[in-house]
Short mmCIF file of C-alpha atoms and ligand atoms in Angstrom, two decimals:
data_model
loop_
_atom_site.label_atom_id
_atom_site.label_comp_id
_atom_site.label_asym_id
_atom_site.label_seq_id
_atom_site.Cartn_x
_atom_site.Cartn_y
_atom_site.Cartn_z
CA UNK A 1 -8.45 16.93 37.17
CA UNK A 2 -11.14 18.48 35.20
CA UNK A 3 -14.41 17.80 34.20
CA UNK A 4 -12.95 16.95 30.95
CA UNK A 5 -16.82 16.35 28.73
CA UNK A 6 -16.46 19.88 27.08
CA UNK A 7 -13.54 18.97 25.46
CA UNK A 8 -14.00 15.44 24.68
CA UNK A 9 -16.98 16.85 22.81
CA UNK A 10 -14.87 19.70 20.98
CA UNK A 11 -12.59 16.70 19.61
CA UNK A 12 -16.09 14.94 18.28
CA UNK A 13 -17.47 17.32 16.60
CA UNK A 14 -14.26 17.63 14.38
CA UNK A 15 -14.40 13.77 13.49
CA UNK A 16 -15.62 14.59 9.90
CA UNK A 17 -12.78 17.18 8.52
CA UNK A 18 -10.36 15.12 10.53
CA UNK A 19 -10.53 11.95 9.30
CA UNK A 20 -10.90 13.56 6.03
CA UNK A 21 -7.01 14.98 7.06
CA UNK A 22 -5.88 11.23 7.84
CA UNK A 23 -7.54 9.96 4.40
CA UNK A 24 -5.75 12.51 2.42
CA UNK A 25 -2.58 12.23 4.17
CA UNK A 26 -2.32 8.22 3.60
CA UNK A 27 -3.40 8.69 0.36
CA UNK A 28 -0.67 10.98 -0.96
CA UNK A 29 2.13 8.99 1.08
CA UNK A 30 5.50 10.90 0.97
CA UNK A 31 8.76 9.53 3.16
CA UNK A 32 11.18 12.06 4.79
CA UNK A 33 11.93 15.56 4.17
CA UNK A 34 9.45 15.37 1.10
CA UNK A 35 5.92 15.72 2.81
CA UNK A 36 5.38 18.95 0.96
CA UNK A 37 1.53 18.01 0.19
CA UNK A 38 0.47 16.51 3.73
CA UNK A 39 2.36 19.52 4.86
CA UNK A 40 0.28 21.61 2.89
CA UNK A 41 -3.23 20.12 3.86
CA UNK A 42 -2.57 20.40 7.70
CA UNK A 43 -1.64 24.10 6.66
CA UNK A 44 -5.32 24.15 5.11
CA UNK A 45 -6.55 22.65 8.61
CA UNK A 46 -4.46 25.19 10.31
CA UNK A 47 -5.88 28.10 8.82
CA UNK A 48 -9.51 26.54 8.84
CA UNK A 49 -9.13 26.55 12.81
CA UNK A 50 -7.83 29.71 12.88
CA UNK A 51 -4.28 28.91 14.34
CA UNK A 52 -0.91 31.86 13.92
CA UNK A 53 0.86 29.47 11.75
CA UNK A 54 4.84 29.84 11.79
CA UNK A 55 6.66 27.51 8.75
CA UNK A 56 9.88 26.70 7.31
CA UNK A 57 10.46 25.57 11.64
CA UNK A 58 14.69 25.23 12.01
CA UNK A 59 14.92 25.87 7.89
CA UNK A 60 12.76 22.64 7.25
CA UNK A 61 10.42 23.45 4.63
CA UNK A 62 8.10 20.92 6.16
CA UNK A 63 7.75 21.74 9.68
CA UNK A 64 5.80 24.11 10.92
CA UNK A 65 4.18 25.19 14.01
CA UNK A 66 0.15 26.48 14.37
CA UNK A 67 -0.49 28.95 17.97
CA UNK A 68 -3.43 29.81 19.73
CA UNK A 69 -4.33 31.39 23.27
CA UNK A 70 -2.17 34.23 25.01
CA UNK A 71 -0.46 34.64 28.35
CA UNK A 72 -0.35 31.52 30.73
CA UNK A 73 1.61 28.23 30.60
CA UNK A 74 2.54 27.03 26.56
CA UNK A 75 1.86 23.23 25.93
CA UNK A 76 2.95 21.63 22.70
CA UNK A 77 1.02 18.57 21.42
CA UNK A 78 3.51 17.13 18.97
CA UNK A 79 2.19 15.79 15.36
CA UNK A 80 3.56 13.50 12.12
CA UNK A 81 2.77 12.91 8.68
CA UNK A 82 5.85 10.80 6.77
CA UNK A 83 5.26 7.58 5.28
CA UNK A 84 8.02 4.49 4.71
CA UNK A 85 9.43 3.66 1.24
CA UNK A 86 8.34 0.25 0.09
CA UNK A 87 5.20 -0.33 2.26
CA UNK A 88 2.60 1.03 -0.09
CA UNK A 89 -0.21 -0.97 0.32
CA UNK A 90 -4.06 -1.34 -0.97
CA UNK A 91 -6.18 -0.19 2.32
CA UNK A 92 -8.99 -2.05 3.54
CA UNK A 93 -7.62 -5.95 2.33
CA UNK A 94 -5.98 -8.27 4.15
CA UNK A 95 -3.21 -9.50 1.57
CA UNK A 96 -0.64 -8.14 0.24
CA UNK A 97 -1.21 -5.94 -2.71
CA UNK A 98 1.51 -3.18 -3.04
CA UNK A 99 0.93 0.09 -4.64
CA UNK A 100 3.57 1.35 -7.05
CA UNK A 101 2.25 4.96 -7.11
CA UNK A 102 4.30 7.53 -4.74
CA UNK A 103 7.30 5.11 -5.17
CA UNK A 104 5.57 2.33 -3.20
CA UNK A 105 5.66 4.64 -0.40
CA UNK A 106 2.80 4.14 2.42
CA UNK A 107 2.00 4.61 6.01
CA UNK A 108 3.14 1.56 7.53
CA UNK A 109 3.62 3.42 10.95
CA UNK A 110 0.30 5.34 10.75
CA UNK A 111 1.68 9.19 11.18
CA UNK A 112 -1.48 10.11 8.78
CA UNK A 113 -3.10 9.24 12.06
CA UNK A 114 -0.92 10.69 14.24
CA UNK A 115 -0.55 14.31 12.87
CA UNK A 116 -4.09 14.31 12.48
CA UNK A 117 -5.14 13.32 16.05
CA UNK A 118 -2.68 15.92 17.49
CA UNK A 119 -3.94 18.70 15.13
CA UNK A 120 -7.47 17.70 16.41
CA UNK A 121 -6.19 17.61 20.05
CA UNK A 122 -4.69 21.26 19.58
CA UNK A 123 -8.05 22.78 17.97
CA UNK A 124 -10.20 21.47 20.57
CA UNK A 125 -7.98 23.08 23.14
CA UNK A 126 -7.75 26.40 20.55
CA UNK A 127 -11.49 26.70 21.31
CA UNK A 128 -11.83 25.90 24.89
CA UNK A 129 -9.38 28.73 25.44
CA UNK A 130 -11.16 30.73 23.65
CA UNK A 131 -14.69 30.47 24.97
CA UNK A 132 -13.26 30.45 28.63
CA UNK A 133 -10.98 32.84 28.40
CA UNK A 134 -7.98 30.81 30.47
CA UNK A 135 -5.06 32.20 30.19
CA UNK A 136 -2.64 29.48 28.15
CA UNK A 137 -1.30 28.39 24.68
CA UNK A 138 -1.67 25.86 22.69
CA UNK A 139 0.77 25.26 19.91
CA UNK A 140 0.94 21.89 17.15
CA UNK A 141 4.24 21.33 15.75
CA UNK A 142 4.14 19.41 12.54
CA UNK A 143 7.48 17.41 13.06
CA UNK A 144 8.20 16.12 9.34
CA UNK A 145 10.33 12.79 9.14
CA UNK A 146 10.69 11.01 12.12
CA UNK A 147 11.38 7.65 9.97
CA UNK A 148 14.96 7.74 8.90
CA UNK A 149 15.49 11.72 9.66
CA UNK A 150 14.68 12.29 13.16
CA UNK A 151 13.71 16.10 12.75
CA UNK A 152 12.76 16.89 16.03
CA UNK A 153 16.01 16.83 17.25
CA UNK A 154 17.18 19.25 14.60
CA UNK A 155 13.98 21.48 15.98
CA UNK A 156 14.95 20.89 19.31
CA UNK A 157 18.40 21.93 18.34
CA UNK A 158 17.12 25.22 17.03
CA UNK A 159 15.62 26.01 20.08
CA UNK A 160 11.98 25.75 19.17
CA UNK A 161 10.75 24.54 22.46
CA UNK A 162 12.55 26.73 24.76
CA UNK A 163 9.58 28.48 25.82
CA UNK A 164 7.21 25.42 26.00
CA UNK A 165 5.96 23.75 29.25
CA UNK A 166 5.35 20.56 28.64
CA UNK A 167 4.83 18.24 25.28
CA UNK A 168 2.21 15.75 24.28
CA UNK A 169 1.61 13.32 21.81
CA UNK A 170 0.83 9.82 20.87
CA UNK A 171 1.72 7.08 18.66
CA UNK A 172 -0.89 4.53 16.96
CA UNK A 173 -0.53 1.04 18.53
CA UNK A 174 -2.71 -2.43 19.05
CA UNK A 175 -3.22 -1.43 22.38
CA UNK A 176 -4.12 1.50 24.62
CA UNK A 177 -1.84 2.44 27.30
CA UNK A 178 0.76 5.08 28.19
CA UNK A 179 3.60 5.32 25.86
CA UNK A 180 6.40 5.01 28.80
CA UNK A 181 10.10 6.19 28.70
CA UNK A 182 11.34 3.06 26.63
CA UNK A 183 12.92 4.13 23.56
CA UNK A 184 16.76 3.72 22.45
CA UNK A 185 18.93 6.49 21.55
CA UNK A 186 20.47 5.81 18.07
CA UNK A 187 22.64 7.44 15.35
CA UNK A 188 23.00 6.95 11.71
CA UNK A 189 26.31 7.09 10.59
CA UNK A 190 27.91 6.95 6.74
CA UNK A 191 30.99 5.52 6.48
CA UNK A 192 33.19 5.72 3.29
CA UNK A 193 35.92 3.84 2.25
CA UNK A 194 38.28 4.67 -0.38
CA UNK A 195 40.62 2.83 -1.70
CA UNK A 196 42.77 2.27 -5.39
CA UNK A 197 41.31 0.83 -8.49
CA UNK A 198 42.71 -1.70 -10.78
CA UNK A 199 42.34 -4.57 -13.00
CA UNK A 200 41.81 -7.39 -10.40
CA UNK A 201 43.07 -9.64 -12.58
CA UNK A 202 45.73 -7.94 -14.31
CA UNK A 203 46.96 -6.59 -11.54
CA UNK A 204 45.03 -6.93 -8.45
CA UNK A 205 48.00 -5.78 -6.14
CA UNK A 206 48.12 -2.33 -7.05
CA UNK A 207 44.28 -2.45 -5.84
CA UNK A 208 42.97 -1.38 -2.46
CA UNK A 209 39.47 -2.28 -2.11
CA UNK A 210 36.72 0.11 -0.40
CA UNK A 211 34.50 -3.26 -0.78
CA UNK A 212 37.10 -5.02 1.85
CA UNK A 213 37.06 -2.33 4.01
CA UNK A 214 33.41 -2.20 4.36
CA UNK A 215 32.85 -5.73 4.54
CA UNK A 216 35.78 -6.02 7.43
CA UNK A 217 34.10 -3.00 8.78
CA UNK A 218 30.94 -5.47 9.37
CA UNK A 219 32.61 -8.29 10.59
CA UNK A 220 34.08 -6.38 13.40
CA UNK A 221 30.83 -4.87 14.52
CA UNK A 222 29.45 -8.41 14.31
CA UNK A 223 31.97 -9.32 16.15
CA UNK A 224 31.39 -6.20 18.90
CA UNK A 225 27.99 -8.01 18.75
CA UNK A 226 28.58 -10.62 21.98
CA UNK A 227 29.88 -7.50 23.91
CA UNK A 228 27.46 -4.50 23.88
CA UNK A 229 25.09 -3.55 26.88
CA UNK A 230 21.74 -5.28 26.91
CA UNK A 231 19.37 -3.87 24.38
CA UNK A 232 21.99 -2.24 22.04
CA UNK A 233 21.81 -2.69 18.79
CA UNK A 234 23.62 -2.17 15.64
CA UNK A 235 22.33 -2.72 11.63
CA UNK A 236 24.13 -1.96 8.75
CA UNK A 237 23.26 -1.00 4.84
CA UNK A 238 25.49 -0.73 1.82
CA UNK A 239 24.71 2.52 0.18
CA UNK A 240 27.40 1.97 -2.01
CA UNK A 241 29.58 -1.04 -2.71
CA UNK A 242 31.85 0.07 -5.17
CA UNK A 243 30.01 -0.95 -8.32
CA UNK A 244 28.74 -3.57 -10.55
CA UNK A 245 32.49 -4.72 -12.07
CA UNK A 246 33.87 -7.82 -10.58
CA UNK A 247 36.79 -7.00 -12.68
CA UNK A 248 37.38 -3.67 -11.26
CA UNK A 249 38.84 -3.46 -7.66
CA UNK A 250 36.34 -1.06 -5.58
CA UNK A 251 38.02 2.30 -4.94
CA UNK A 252 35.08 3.83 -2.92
CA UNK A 253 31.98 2.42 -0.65
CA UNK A 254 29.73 3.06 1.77
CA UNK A 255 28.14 1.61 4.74
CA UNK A 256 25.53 2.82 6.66
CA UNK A 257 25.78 1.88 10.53
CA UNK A 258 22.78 2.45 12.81
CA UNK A 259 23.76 2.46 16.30
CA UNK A 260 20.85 2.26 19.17
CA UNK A 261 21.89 1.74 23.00
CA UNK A 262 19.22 2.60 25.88
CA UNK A 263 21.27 5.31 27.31
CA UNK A 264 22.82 8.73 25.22
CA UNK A 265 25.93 7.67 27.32
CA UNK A 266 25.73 4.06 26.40
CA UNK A 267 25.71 5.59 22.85
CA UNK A 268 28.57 7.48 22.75
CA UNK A 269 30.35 4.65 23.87
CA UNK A 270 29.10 2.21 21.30
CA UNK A 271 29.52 4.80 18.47
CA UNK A 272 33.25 5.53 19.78
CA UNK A 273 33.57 1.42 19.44
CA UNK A 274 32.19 1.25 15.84
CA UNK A 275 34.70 3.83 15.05
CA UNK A 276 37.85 2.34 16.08
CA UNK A 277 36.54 -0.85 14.19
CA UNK A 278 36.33 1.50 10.67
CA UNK A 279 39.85 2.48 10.86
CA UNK A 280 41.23 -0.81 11.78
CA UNK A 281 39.15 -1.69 8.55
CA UNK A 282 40.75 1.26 6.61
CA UNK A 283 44.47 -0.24 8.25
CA UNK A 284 43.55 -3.92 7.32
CA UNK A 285 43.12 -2.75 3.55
CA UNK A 286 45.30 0.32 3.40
CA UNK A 287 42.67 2.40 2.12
CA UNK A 288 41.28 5.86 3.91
CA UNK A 289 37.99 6.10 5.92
CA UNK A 290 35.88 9.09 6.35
CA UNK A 291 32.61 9.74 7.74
CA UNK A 292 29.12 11.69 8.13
CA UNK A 293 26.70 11.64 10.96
CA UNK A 294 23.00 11.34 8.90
CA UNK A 295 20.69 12.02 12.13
CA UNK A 296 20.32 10.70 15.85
CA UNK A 297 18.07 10.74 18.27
CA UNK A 298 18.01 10.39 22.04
CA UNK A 299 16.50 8.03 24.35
CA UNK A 300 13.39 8.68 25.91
CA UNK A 301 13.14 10.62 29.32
CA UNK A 302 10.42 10.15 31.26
CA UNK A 303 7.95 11.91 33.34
CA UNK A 304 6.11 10.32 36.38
CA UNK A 305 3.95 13.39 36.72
CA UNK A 306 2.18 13.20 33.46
CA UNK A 307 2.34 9.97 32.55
CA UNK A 308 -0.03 9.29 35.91
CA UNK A 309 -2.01 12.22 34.41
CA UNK A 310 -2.53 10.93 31.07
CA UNK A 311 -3.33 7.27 32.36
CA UNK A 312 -6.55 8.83 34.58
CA UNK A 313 -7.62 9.88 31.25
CA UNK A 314 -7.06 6.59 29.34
CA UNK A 315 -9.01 5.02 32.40
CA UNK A 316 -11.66 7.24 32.20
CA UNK A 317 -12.31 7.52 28.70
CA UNK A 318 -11.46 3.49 28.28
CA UNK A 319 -11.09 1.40 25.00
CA UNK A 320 -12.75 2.51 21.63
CA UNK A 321 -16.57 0.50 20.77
CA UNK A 322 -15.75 -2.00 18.05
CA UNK A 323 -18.13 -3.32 16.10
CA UNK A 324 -18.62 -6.37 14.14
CA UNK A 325 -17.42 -5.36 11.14
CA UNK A 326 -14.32 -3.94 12.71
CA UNK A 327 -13.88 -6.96 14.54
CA UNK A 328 -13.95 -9.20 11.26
CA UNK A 329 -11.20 -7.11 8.92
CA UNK A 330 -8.98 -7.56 12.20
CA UNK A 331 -9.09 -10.92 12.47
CA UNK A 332 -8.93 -11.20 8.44
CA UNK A 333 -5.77 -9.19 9.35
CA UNK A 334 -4.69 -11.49 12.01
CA UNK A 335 -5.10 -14.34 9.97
CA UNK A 336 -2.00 -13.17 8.06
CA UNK A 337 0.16 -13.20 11.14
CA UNK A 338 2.46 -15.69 13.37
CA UNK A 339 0.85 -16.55 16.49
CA UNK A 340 3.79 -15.00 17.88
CA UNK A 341 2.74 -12.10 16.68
CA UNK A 342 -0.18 -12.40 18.36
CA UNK A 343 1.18 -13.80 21.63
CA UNK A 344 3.78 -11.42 21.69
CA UNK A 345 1.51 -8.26 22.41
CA UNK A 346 0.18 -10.62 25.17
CA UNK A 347 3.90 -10.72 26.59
CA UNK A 348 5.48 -7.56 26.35
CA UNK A 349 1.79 -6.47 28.09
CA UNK A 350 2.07 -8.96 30.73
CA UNK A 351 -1.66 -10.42 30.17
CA UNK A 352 -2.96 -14.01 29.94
CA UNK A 353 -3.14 -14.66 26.30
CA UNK A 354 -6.20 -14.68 24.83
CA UNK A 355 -5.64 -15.64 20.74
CA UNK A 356 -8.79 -15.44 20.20
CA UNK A 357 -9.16 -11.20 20.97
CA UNK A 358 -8.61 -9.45 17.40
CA UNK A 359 -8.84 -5.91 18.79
CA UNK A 360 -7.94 -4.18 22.27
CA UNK A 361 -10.74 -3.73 24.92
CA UNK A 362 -8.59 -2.81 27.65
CA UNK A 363 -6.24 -0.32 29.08
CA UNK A 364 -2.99 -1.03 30.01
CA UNK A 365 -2.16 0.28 33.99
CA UNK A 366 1.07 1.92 34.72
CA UNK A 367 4.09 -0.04 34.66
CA UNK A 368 2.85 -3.16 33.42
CA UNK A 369 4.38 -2.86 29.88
CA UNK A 370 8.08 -5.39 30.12
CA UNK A 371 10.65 -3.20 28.29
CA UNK A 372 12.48 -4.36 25.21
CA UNK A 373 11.59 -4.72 21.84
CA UNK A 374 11.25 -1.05 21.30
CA UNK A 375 12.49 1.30 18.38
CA UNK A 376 13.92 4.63 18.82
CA UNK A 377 11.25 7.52 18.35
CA UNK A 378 12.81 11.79 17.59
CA UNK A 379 9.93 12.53 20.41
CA UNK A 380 13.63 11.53 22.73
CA UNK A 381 15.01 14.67 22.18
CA UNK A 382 11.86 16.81 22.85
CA UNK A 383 11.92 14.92 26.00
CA UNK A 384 14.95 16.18 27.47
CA UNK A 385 14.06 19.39 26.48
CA UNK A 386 10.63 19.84 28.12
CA UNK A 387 8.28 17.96 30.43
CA UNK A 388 6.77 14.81 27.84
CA UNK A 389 4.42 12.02 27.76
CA UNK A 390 2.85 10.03 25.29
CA UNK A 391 0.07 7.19 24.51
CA UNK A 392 -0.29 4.46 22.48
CA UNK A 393 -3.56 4.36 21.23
CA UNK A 394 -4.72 1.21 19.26
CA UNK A 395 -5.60 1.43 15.71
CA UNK A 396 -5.27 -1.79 14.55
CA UNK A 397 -5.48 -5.68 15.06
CA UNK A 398 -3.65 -6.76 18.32
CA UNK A 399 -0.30 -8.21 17.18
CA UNK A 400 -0.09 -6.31 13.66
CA UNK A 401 3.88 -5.08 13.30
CA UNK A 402 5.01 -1.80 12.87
CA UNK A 403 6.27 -0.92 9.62
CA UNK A 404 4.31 -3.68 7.67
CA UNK A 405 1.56 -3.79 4.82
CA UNK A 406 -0.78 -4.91 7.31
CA UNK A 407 -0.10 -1.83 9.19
CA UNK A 408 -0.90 -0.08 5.97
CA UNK A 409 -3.91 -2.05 4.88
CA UNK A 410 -5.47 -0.98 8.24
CA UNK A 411 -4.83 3.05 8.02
CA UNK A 412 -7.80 4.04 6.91
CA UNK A 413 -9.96 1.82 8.62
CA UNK A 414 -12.88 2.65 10.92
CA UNK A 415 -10.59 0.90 13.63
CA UNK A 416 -7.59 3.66 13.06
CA UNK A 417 -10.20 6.56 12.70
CA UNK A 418 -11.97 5.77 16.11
CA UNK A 419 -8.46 5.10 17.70
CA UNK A 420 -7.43 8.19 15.95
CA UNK A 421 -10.24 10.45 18.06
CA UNK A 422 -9.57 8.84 21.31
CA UNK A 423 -6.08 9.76 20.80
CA UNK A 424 -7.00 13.58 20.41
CA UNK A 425 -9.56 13.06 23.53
CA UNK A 426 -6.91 11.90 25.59
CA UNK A 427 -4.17 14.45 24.34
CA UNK A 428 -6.26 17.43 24.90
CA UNK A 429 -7.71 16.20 28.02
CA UNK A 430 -4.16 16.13 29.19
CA UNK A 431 -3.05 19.36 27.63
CA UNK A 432 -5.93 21.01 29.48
CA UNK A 433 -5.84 19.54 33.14
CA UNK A 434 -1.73 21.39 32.07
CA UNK A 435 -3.19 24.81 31.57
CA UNK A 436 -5.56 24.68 34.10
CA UNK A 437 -3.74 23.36 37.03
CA UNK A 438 -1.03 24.81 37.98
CA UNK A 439 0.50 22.59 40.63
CA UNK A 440 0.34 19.27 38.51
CA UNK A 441 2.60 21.62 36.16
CA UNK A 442 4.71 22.59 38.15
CA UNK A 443 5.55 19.14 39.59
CA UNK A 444 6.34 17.58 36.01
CA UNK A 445 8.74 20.92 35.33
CA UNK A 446 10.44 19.83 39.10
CA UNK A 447 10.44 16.21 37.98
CA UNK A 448 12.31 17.20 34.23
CA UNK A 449 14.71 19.92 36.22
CA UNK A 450 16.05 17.06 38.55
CA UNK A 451 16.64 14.43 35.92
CA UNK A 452 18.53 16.64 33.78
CA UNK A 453 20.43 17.93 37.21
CA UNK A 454 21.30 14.13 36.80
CA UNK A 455 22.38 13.84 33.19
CA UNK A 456 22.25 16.96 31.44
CA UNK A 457 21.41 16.87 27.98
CA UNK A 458 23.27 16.80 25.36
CA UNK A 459 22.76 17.53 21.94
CA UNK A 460 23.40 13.79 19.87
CA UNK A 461 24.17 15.87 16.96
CA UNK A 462 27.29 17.45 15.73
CA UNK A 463 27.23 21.17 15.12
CA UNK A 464 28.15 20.46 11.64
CA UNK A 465 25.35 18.55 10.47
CA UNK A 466 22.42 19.99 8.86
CA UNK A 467 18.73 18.40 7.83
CA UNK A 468 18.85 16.56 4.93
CA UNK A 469 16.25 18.16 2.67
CA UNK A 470 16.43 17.24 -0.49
CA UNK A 471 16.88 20.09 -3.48
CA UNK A 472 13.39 21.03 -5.52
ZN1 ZN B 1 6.09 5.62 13.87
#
């Protein structure tokens, strides 16, 4: 491992125009497929540091892909900027108070943090490349719409990380610790229903309802419920139910089933379950079912090799410095949570609980996260294409949920900004010791080759379907 102060201090002395990034980013929230102007200001950054910038990455107008360094091994360091409908929120109080502007969309998962601390990471490795002269690239990928559109396996798809090493990145948590393989494949899928109309009172037997179908559709999944693998899941929403007419039988609906299982094979299976259960719906009502894969994702792989790599670094650099202030907007925070909120963190972390701890001071060791409780993340499929390993880096108040306002009301606070440059200290750290040492490289590539010698990848996407991007 390196003597790592250099770049620690590269990442520093770009706290000002990065956290200006963040700010700008959370403040011009935009959800999936449409992050055309935080797209556009980590372009700005881009060029500011100097990066060969490639854009429109697997014909998404919001991806793109920044370069620096020649020759030597490439390391990606991966990056985010969408926000979640609904979860606008005021920043910096701890109630609810919901923006309308942007559509009420906000940054209730903090990826105005995230792209912003793996920019950062990049540029500090962009310049100790170039005052060294090591041989080695460094590229970021701006990965648009991980919520709801899972993009990166589209990019993965397109082959964008065929020639890269190893990938990096990080997601903002309330705690520190490395991000390990625990994520659940999923799958999106639209099915729709279509049926006969009619008067369904004048003559409700010449109907065929799409509105049965779907809701038989749901009441054999719920049924499927008792009899999935541990940690599967399945949620539904209607997208279309046929109407507002009572009156009128419902020729044509639409459910949308998302399908998560903690294997790709497990998956398949569940999907090929959910199926079967759409046309017995479409038999049961004698209407017609068709269907349309919207995205999916693939479960985390992980990598022993770097994930011991990126702890030394978490251990070395250790927790952020709070201060008092930062202490008392957390627990103002926490004060709007369930203690089993709090206590849950405690958990799933396998520490005595200590209520009375509003912000992380600790590192997390190796293994000591339980699994469950997780989401799915698009960084899956980058995984099975290259060597990967995350963090979780705490930007908030220990126990705050994912994809809540409290997550919003915190994304611009001093917390998230310091958590923010630790995240880009450990990332480039990591992405360094990569370039520079050969053999730890070379072990993580040997560690990837054999698990996919195990269970190859493959692609959870049909050929057929394309990125959603919406027209204009
Ligand atoms: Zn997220």
């Amino acid at each position: 491992m390196k003597n790592s102060a250099e770049i620690w201090d590269l990442v520093e002395q770009r706290r000002v125009p990065y956290v200006a990034l963040a700010d700008q980013v959370f403040d011009t929230p935009e959800i999936a497929y449409t992050e055309r102007r935080s797209v556009e200001a980590h372009l700005a950054q881009m060029e500011a540091e100097g990066f060969r910038i490639t854009r429109d990455l697997a014909g998404i107008p919001t991806a793109v892909m920044g370069e620096a360094g020649a020759d030597g091994p490439v390391i990606a360091i991966l990056g985010e900027y969408d926000a979640l409908p609904a979860l606008g929120q005021e920043p910096g109080v701890a109630e609810p108070r919901p923006t309308t502007q942007f559509d009420g969309a906000g940054h209730g998962c903090g990826h105005n943090l995230l792209g912003s601390a793996a920019l950062m990471a990049a540029a500090a490795v962009k310049d100790w490349l170039e005052r060294t002269g090591t041989p080695g690239r460094i590229r970021y990928y701006g990965c648009p719409a991980e919520e709801g559109g899972a993009a990166k396996t589209f990019m993965v798809r397109a082959g964008l990380f065929d020639d890269v090493d190893a990938a990096i990145s990080w997601h903002p948590s309330d705690y520190n610790g490395v991000f390990e393989a625990n994520s659940l494949a999923n799958t999106r899928i639209d099915f729709t229903f279509t049926g006969r109309a009619s008067h369904a009172a004048a003559a409700p037997d010449l109907g065929r309802s799409a509105l049965d179908a779907v809701e038989l559709m749901n009441v054999g999944v719920n049924y499927m419920r008792e009899h999935m693998p541990d940690g599967a899941r399945v949620h539904y929403a209607y997208l279309d139910a046929g109407g507002i007419a009572p009156n009128v039988v419902q020729a044509k609906a639409t459910v949308r089933q998302l399908v998560r299982a903690q294997t790709n094979r497990e998956l398949l299976d569940l999907v090929a379950r959910v199926r079967k259960i759409a046309q017995g719906a479409a038999l049961m009502t004698e209407t017609t079912v068709s269907e349309e894969v919207v995205s999916a994702v693939s479960n985390l792989l992980g990598n022993t090799v770097l994930d011991r790599l990126m702890q030394a670094h978490m251990d070395r650099l250790g927790p952020v410095f709070y201060d008092d202030a930062d202490r008392a907007f957390a627990q103002a925070i926490r004060s709007t949570l369930t203690p089993t909120h709090i206590s849950e963190t405690f958990r799933r972390l396998q520490r005595p609980l200590d209520p009375d701890l509003p912000l992380c001071d600790f590192v997390v060791p190796l293994g000591a996260a339980l699994p469950g409780g997780q989401g799915s993340t698009d960084v899956g499929d980058v995984s099975w294409a290259v060597p990967t390993v995350q963090a979780w880096v705490a930007t908030c108040a220990i126990g705050t949920p994912f994809h809540s306002w409290q997550l919003t009301a915190q994304g611009k606070s001093p917390v998230a900004h310091k958590g923010m440059e630790l995240a880009a200290k450990i990332m480039a750290a990591t992405a360094q010791d990569l370039i520079s040492d050969s053999a730890a490289l070379t072990a993580a590539k040997e560690e990837h080759r054999l698990a996919l010698k195990r269970e190859p990848y493959v692609c959870p996407l049909p050929p057929e379907v394309n990125p959603p991007i919406p027209k204009g």
